CSV table of C-alpha atoms in Angstrom, one decimal:
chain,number,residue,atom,x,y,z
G,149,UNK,CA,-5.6,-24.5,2.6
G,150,UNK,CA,-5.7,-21.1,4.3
G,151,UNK,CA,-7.5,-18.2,2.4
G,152,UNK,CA,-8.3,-14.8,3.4
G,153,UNK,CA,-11.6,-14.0,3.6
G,154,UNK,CA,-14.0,-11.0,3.8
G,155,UNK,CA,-17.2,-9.7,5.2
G,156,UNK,CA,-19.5,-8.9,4.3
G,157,UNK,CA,-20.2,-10.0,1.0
G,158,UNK,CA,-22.0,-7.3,-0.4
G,159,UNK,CA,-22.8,-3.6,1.5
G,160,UNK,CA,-25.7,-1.1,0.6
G,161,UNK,CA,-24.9,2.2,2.0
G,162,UNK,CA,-26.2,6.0,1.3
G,163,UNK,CA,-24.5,8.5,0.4
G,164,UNK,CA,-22.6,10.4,3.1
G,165,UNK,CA,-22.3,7.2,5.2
G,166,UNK,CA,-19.6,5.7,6.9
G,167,UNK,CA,-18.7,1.8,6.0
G,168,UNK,CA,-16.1,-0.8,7.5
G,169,UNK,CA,-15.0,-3.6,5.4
G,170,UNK,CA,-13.5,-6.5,7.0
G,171,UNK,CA,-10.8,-9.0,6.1
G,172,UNK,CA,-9.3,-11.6,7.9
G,173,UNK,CA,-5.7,-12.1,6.2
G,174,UNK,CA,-4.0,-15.7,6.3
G,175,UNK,CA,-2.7,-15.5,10.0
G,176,UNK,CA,1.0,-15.7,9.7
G,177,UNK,CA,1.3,-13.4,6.7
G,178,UNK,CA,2.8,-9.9,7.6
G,179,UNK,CA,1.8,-8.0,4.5
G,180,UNK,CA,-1.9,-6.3,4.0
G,181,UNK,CA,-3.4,-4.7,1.2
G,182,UNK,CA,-6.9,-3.2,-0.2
G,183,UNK,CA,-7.4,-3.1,-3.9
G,184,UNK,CA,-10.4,-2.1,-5.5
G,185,UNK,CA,-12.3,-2.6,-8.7
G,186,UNK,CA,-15.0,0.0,-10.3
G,187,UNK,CA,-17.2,-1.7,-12.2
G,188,UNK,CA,-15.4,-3.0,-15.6
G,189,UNK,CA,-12.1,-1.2,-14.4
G,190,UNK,CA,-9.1,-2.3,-13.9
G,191,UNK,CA,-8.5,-3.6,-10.1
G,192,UNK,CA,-6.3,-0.4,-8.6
G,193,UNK,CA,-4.0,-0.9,-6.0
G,194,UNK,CA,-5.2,1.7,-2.5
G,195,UNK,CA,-2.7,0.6,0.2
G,196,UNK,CA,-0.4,-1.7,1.6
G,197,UNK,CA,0.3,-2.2,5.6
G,198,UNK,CA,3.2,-3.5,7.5
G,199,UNK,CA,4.2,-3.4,11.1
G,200,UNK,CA,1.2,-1.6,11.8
G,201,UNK,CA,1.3,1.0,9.5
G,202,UNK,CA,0.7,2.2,6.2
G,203,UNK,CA,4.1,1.5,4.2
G,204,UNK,CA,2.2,2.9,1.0
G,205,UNK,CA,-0.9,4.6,-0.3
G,206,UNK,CA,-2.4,5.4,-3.6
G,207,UNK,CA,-4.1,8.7,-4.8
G,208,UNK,CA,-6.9,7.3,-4.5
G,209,UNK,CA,-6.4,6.8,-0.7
G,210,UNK,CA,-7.5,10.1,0.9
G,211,UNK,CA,-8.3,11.6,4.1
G,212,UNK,CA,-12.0,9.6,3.4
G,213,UNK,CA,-10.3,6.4,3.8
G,214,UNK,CA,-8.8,4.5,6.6
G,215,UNK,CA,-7.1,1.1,7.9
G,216,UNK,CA,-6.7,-0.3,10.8
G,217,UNK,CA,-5.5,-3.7,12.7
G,218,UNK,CA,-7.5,-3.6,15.7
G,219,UNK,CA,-6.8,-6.9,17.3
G,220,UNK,CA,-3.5,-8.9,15.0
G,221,UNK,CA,-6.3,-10.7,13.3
G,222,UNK,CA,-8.7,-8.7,11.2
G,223,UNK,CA,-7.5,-5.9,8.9
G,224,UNK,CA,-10.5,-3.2,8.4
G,225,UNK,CA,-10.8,-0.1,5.5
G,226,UNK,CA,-13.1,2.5,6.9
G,227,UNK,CA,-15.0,4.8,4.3
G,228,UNK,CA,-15.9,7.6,6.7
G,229,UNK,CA,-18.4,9.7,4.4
G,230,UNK,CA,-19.2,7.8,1.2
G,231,UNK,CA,-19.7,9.3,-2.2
G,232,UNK,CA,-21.1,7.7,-5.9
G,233,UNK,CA,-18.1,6.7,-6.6
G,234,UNK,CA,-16.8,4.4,-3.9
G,235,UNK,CA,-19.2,2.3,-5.5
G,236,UNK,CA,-17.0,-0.7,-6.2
G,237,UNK,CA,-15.6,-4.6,-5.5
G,238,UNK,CA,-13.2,-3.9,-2.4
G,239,UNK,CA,-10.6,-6.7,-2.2
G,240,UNK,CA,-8.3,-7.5,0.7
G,241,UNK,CA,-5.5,-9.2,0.1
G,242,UNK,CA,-2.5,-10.5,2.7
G,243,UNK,CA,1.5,-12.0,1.4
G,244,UNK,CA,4.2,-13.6,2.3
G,245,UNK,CA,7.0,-12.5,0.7
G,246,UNK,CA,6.4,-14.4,-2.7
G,247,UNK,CA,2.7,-14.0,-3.3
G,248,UNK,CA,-0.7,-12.3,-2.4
G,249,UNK,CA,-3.0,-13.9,-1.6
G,250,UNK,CA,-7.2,-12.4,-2.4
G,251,UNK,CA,-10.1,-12.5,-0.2
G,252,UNK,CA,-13.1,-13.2,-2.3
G,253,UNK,CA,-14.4,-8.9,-2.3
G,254,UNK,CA,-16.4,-7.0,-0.5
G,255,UNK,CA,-19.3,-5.4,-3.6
G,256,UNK,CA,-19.8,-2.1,-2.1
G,257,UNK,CA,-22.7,0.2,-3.4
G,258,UNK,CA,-23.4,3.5,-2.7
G,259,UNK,CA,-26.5,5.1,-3.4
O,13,UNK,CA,8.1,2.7,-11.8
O,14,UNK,CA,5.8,-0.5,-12.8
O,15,UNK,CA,2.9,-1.2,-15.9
O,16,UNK,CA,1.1,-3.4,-17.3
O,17,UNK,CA,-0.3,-3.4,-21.1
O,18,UNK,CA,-2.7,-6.5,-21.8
O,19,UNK,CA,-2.7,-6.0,-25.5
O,20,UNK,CA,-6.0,-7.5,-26.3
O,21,UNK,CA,-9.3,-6.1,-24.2
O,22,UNK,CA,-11.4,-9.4,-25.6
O,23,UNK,CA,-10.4,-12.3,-27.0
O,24,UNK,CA,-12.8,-15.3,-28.4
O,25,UNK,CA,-11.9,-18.8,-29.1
O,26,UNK,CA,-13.7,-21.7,-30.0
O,27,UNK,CA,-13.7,-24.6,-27.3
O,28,UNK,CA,-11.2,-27.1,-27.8
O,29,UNK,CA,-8.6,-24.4,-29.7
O,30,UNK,CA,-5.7,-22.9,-28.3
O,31,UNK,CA,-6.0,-19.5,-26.2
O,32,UNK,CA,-3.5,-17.0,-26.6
O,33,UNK,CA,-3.6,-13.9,-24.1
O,34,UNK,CA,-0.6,-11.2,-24.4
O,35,UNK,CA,1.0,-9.3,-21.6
O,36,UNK,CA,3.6,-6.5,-21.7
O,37,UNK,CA,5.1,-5.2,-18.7
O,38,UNK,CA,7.1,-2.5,-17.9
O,39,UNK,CA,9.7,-2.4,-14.5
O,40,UNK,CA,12.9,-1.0,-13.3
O,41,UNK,CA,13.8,-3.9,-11.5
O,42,UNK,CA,13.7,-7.6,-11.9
O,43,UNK,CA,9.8,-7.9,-11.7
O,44,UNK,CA,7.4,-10.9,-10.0
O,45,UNK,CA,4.9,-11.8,-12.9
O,46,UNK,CA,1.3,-13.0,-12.6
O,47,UNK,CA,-2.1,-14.4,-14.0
O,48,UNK,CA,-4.3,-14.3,-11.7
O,49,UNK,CA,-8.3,-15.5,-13.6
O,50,UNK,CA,-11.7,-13.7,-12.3
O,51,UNK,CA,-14.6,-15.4,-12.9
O,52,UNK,CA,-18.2,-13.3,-13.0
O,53,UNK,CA,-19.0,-12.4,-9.3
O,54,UNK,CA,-15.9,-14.1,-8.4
O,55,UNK,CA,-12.7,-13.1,-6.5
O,56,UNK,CA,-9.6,-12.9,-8.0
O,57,UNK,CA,-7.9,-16.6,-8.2
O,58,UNK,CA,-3.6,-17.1,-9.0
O,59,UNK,CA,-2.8,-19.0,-12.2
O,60,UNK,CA,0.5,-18.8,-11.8
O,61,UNK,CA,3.6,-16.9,-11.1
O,62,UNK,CA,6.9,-15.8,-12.0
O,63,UNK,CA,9.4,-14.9,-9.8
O,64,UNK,CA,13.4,-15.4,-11.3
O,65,UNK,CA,13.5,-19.0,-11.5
O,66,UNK,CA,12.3,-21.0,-14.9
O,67,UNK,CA,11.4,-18.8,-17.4
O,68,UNK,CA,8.2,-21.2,-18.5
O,69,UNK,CA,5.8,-21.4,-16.0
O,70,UNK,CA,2.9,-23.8,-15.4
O,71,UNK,CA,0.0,-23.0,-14.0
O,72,UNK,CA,-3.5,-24.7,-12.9
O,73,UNK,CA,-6.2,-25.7,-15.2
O,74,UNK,CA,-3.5,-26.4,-18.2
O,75,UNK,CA,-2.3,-22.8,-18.4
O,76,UNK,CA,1.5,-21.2,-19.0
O,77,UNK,CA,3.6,-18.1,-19.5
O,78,UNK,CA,6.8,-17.4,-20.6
O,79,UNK,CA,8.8,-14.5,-19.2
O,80,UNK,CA,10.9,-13.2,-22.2
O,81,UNK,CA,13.2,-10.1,-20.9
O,82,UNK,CA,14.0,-9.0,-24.2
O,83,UNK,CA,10.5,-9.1,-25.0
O,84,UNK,CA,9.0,-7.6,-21.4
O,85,UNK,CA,6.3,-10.3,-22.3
O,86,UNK,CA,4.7,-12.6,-20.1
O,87,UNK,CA,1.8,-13.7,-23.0
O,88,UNK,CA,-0.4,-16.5,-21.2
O,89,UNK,CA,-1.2,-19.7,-23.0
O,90,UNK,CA,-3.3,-22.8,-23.2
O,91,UNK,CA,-3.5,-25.5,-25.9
O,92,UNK,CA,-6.9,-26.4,-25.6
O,93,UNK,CA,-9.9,-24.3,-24.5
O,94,UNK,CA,-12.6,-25.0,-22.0
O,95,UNK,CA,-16.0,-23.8,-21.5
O,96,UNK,CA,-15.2,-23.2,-18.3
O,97,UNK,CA,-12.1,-21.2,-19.0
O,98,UNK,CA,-14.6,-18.5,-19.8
O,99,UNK,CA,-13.5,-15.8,-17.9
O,100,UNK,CA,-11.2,-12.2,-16.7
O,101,UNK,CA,-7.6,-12.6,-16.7
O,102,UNK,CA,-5.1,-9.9,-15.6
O,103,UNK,CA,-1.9,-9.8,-16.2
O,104,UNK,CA,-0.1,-8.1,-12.8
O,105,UNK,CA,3.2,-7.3,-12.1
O,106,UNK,CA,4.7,-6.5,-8.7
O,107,UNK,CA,8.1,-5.4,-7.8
O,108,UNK,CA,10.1,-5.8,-4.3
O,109,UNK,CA,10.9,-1.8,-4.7
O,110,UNK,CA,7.4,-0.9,-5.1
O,111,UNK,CA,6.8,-2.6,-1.4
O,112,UNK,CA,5.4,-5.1,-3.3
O,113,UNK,CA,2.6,-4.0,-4.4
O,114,UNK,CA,0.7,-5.1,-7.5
O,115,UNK,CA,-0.1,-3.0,-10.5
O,116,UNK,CA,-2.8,-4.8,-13.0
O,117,UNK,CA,-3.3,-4.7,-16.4
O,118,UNK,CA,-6.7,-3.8,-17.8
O,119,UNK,CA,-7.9,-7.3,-18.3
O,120,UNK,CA,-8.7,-9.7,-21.0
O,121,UNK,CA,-12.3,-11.1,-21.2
O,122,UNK,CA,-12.2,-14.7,-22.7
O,123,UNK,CA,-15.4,-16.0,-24.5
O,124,UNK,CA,-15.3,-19.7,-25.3
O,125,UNK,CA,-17.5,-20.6,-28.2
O,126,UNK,CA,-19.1,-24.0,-28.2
């Protein structure tokens, strides 16, 4: 069965640094999304891409963060200057129109 | 606008006894339900979903939900508990307005007693 997946598995970074999380999303879904999940908080929604563009963006989705599909198969979330509280589980997930479907997370830590 | 209420932060059940887990939602529009289970250091796995068709819905590993409308409940269920069902479960609710986006509940840790 196809699954998205997600690299790395876990990321160490210091504070102030940039990171790039990868996904591959299932390959003929059109839908892309990053959620993420502080550390025993609920999993919150950051944004959803379509057509090669953001189609919507939470709060929490500031100028820091970026996404990008470089090459119509991965799907990437840039951090570009990390603080504390980025520390988290970054999931990727990709749909068809019925369901999303979750990559296993990215456990990003920021020190 | 879409929420979720999971009414009970932790629930504990001894192994072989049913498991009750309750879900409240909140949408303007005719909603897609799930369940999706997280195991520790795990990703986030589907149970099951509902999206307009029966209004019972079975899932994987012996688990259902009913969607009741007059309710806005989608409680989670399961006869018989497993050690293995130990777990996070998060009720989620996504609507075709919202661009389909999900918006979770704060989860329910299970603890199966032996």
């Amino acid at each position: 069965e196809p699954e998205v997946t997600q690299t790395p598995s876990h990321q160490v970074t210091q504070m102030g640094q940039e990171v790039i999380l990868r996904c591959v999303p299932i390959s003929n879904h059109l839908y892309f999304y990053w959620y993420r999940q502080i550390l025993g908080q609920k999993v919150e929604f950051l944004v959803s891409f379509y057509n090669n563009e953001i189609s919507e963006k939470s709060e929490i989705f500031d100028d820091q963060f970026s996404v990008e599909r470089p090459d119509g198969s991965n799907f990437t979330l840039k951090i570009r200057s990390t603080k504390l509280e980025d520390s988290a589980m970054y999931f990727c997930a990709s749909s068809d129109p019925g369901q999303e479907y979750f990559g296993p997370g990215t456990r990003l830590l920021v020190l | 606008a879409q929420s979720v209420t999971q009414l009970d932060s932790h629930v504990s059940v001894s192994e072989g006894t049913p498991v009750l887990l309750r879900c409240n939602y909140s949408s303007s529009y005719s909603p897609s339900l799930f369940w999706y289970v997280q195991h520790p250091n795990k990703g986030l796995q589907l149970l099951l979903k509902y999206t307009s068709a029966a209004t019972l819905v079975k899932g994987i590993n012996g688990f259902e939900a009913e969607f009741k409308k007059s309710e806005t409940s989608f409680h989670l269920t399961k006869p018989s508990a497993h050690m293995s069902d130990a777990a996070e479960y998060f009720c989620v609710v996504s609507e075709r307005a919202a661009g389909n986006k999900l918006t979770f509940g704060g989860g329910t840790r299970v603890l199966v007693k032996p």
